Every structure is written in C-alpha cells, then in structure tokens.
C-alpha cells in the first residue's frame, strides 16, 4: 500500500537502493522515504548491513601428503558508504568469498606438514583474512573476522595418530611400572639384608647366652656338690641337652625321621664323641 502511494519504509541496519528509470539514484537510509513511481522512482532492492557469517569446508593436502578438511568461518558485512558497489558489482557474494577462501587455503596448507598445520592455523586465518580484505573491499564489503575453526584429517590418519599417541603413553607407563618394580625389589633386598643382619646378631647373642649359662652351671654345680669335676658337670649337661633335643624332634610335626642310638650306653658314647671332638678341635687350633 505504501509503494502504491509512493512511500517506503527502510528498517534499521538496512538500506534500499533507489533507481530512477532503471538507473542508480541514491542509497536510502533507515526511515520513511517517498518514491513517486509516476516519475520513474523505484526500490531496486534491499541490502542488509548486519554482520553475516559464512562457514566454508575446504579439502586440501598437506606437505606430507595427508588430506585434511579445513573448516573456515568468515564474518563479513556490507559497508553503508559503498552500498551501491555491494549491490551492483557482485551477483553472489557468498560464492565469491568461498572462491577466495579456497584459493588461499589451498595455497597455504600444502606448504606445511600436518603438525605445523595445526600449530599455525592462526597464521592461515590471517592469510585468508588479508586476501579477502583486499579483494572484497573493492566490492563494498568489509571482512570483520576470519577463523579456522577446525582441521579434520582423514579418518585413517586420525586413527593412526591416536594409536601413535596411545603407544607413546603405554611406553611411558611401562617405564614407570618398571621403575616402581625396581624400587620394590631394592627395598625388599634391603629389608632381607637387614633381617639377616639382625638374625645373625640374635644368633650370636643366643650362643653367647648359652655359653654363659653353661659356664655358670658348671661353676654352680662344682661349688654346691663337693667332689665333682668339670668333666662330670659337662657330661650331665650333654645328657640334658641330648634329651632336650629328642624332645624337640618328637614335638615337631614337620621333622624328618632321624635314626640315632638310644640308651644309657649310647648317651655315654655321644658324650665321649662330643668331648673328643671338642678336644681335637682345641688341639688343632693350638698347633696352628
């Protein structure tokens, strides 16, 4: 109805291209404007000044022959002072931007290997933005921001990269496990050495206590029973030790069978053999 009366309303963040008899006349700002159609004035089209976003997926190859898909996000807008250029010079803005992005990405990524592509994606984004800024400013568009939002390698390459990473982590884990086992073995060996050392000290003290006890027994028996000699006391001690040994062998359920002579005469023979062995060892030590 407004156009029939020669009036038009332009919304905020938009402009209208006004033509007179098919020729560009002016750019109409937001507000209400009069377009007398009887004088050949008409609205050729609307142009938005808002920021628009274009997501582009570009497949290319890296320097080490790995195919990747680079996802770029381009944010752009038309300039109000160059609205006529933006409206008349480009028939399809999005396809034009996409062509420039493809050109820059496919010229930049093949110079980098896969790891460098991930590390230098900001440099790629700056290259795309610089090239687009120079190209699109001629057509009345401003490039607000260019982002490389994702780099997707081929699925087989991605699986191989994950396997390499997993193998490296497993190698580190195995190394740490081996170090832990090494520490445990060292600590266990130190504990066994300390236990044997303390056990040796205990055995030495035990033998010393036995010797001291035997000496005290011989002295006490000789002083309390007149007429006895050290030999008599030692015979009695040996007999006592013999019966204690027999008792221990019988009480142990895990003992092997031991065949030894038994009886008073046998005890006397055992005592004589022990005494002779001690005397022989003593004489050998003296000769040395």
PDB file of N, CA and C in Angstrom, residues 22 34 51 54 79 82 87 92-93 100 121 125 136-137 146 159 169 183 191 195 232-233 239 263 274:
ATOM      1  N   UNK A  22      15.434   2.927 -14.004  1.00  0.00           N
ATOM      2  CA  UNK A  22      16.414   1.862 -14.135  1.00  0.00           C
ATOM      3  C   UNK A  22      17.839   2.261 -13.864  1.00  0.00           C
ATOM      4  N   UNK A  34       9.946   8.835   0.240  1.00  0.00           N
ATOM      5  CA  UNK A  34       8.934   8.967  -0.808  1.00  0.00           C
ATOM      6  C   UNK A  34       9.525   8.545  -2.150  1.00  0.00           C
ATOM      7  N   UNK A  51      26.237  -7.989  10.284  1.00  0.00           N
ATOM      8  CA  UNK A  51      27.339  -8.939  10.099  1.00  0.00           C
ATOM      9  C   UNK A  51      26.770 -10.310   9.747  1.00  0.00           C
ATOM     10  N   UNK A  54      29.710 -16.933   7.100  1.00  0.00           N
ATOM     11  CA  UNK A  54      29.757 -17.971   6.065  1.00  0.00           C
ATOM     12  C   UNK A  54      30.754 -19.037   6.508  1.00  0.00           C
ATOM     13  N   UNK A  79      29.318  -2.381   3.532  1.00  0.00           N
ATOM     14  CA  UNK A  79      29.575  -1.032   4.023  1.00  0.00           C
ATOM     15  C   UNK A  79      28.496  -0.083   3.496  1.00  0.00           C
ATOM     16  N   UNK A  82      29.486   2.213   0.700  1.00  0.00           N
ATOM     17  CA  UNK A  82      29.727   1.546  -0.582  1.00  0.00           C
ATOM     18  C   UNK A  82      28.593   0.582  -0.902  1.00  0.00           C
ATOM     19  N   UNK A  87      25.828  -3.826  -3.965  1.00  0.00           N
ATOM     20  CA  UNK A  87      24.576  -4.290  -4.581  1.00  0.00           C
ATOM     21  C   UNK A  87      24.749  -4.615  -6.058  1.00  0.00           C
ATOM     22  N   UNK A  92      26.674 -12.884  -6.552  1.00  0.00           N
ATOM     23  CA  UNK A  92      26.581 -13.893  -5.493  1.00  0.00           C
ATOM     24  C   UNK A  92      27.781 -13.718  -4.558  1.00  0.00           C
ATOM     25  N   UNK A  93      27.563 -12.978  -3.499  1.00  0.00           N
ATOM     26  CA  UNK A  93      28.656 -12.634  -2.578  1.00  0.00           C
ATOM     27  C   UNK A  93      29.252 -13.868  -1.914  1.00  0.00           C
ATOM     28  N   UNK A 100      37.638 -17.217  -2.952  1.00  0.00           N
ATOM     29  CA  UNK A 100      38.885 -16.648  -2.425  1.00  0.00           C
ATOM     30  C   UNK A 100      39.430 -17.487  -1.265  1.00  0.00           C
ATOM     31  N   UNK A 121      47.450 -22.606  12.502  1.00  0.00           N
ATOM     32  CA  UNK A 121      46.135 -22.312  11.926  1.00  0.00           C
ATOM     33  C   UNK A 121      45.788 -20.829  12.059  1.00  0.00           C
ATOM     34  N   UNK A 125      44.577 -18.344   9.081  1.00  0.00           N
ATOM     35  CA  UNK A 125      43.405 -17.464   9.189  1.00  0.00           C
ATOM     36  C   UNK A 125      43.767 -16.026   8.826  1.00  0.00           C
ATOM     37  N   UNK A 136      37.585  -8.044  -1.318  1.00  0.00           N
ATOM     38  CA  UNK A 136      36.188  -7.689  -1.112  1.00  0.00           C
ATOM     39  C   UNK A 136      35.977  -6.210  -0.844  1.00  0.00           C
ATOM     40  N   UNK A 137      37.009  -5.465  -0.457  1.00  0.00           N
ATOM     41  CA  UNK A 137      36.831  -4.027  -0.234  1.00  0.00           C
ATOM     42  C   UNK A 137      36.476  -3.318  -1.547  1.00  0.00           C
ATOM     43  N   UNK A 146      38.060 -13.634  10.483  1.00  0.00           N
ATOM     44  CA  UNK A 146      38.245 -14.913   9.795  1.00  0.00           C
ATOM     45  C   UNK A 146      38.805 -15.916  10.797  1.00  0.00           C
ATOM     46  N   UNK A 159      43.068 -42.112  13.118  1.00  0.00           N
ATOM     47  CA  UNK A 159      43.211 -43.350  13.892  1.00  0.00           C
ATOM     48  C   UNK A 159      44.686 -43.677  14.122  1.00  0.00           C
ATOM     49  N   UNK A 169      52.125 -43.276  25.224  1.00  0.00           N
ATOM     50  CA  UNK A 169      51.688 -43.269  26.624  1.00  0.00           C
ATOM     51  C   UNK A 169      51.906 -44.628  27.281  1.00  0.00           C
ATOM     52  N   UNK A 183      62.245 -50.278  42.379  1.00  0.00           N
ATOM     53  CA  UNK A 183      62.290 -49.725  43.735  1.00  0.00           C
ATOM     54  C   UNK A 183      61.820 -50.755  44.756  1.00  0.00           C
ATOM     55  N   UNK A 191      65.451 -54.919  52.922  1.00  0.00           N
ATOM     56  CA  UNK A 191      64.770 -55.481  54.084  1.00  0.00           C
ATOM     57  C   UNK A 191      65.300 -56.863  54.440  1.00  0.00           C
ATOM     58  N   UNK A 195      67.133 -57.949  57.790  1.00  0.00           N
ATOM     59  CA  UNK A 195      66.601 -59.046  58.602  1.00  0.00           C
ATOM     60  C   UNK A 195      67.679 -60.092  58.891  1.00  0.00           C
ATOM     61  N   UNK A 232      82.476 -84.128  84.988  1.00  0.00           N
ATOM     62  CA  UNK A 232      81.191 -84.681  85.409  1.00  0.00           C
ATOM     63  C   UNK A 232      80.044 -83.719  85.077  1.00  0.00           C
ATOM     64  N   UNK A 233      80.289 -82.467  85.305  1.00  0.00           N
ATOM     65  CA  UNK A 233      79.236 -81.470  85.014  1.00  0.00           C
ATOM     66  C   UNK A 233      78.939 -81.413  83.526  1.00  0.00           C
ATOM     67  N   UNK A 239      74.036 -84.772  78.567  1.00  0.00           N
ATOM     68  CA  UNK A 239      72.883 -85.664  78.659  1.00  0.00           C
ATOM     69  C   UNK A 239      71.583 -84.864  78.648  1.00  0.00           C
ATOM     70  N   UNK A 263      69.809 -95.120  74.610  1.00  0.00           N
ATOM     71  CA  UNK A 263      70.114 -95.928  75.770  1.00  0.00           C
ATOM     72  C   UNK A 263      71.234 -95.288  76.577  1.00  0.00           C
ATOM     73  N   UNK A 274      81.433 -86.128  71.566  1.00  0.00           N
ATOM     74  CA  UNK A 274      81.400 -84.653  71.576  1.00  0.00           C
ATOM     75  C   UNK A 274      82.631 -84.102  72.267  1.00  0.00           C
TER      76      UNK A 274
END
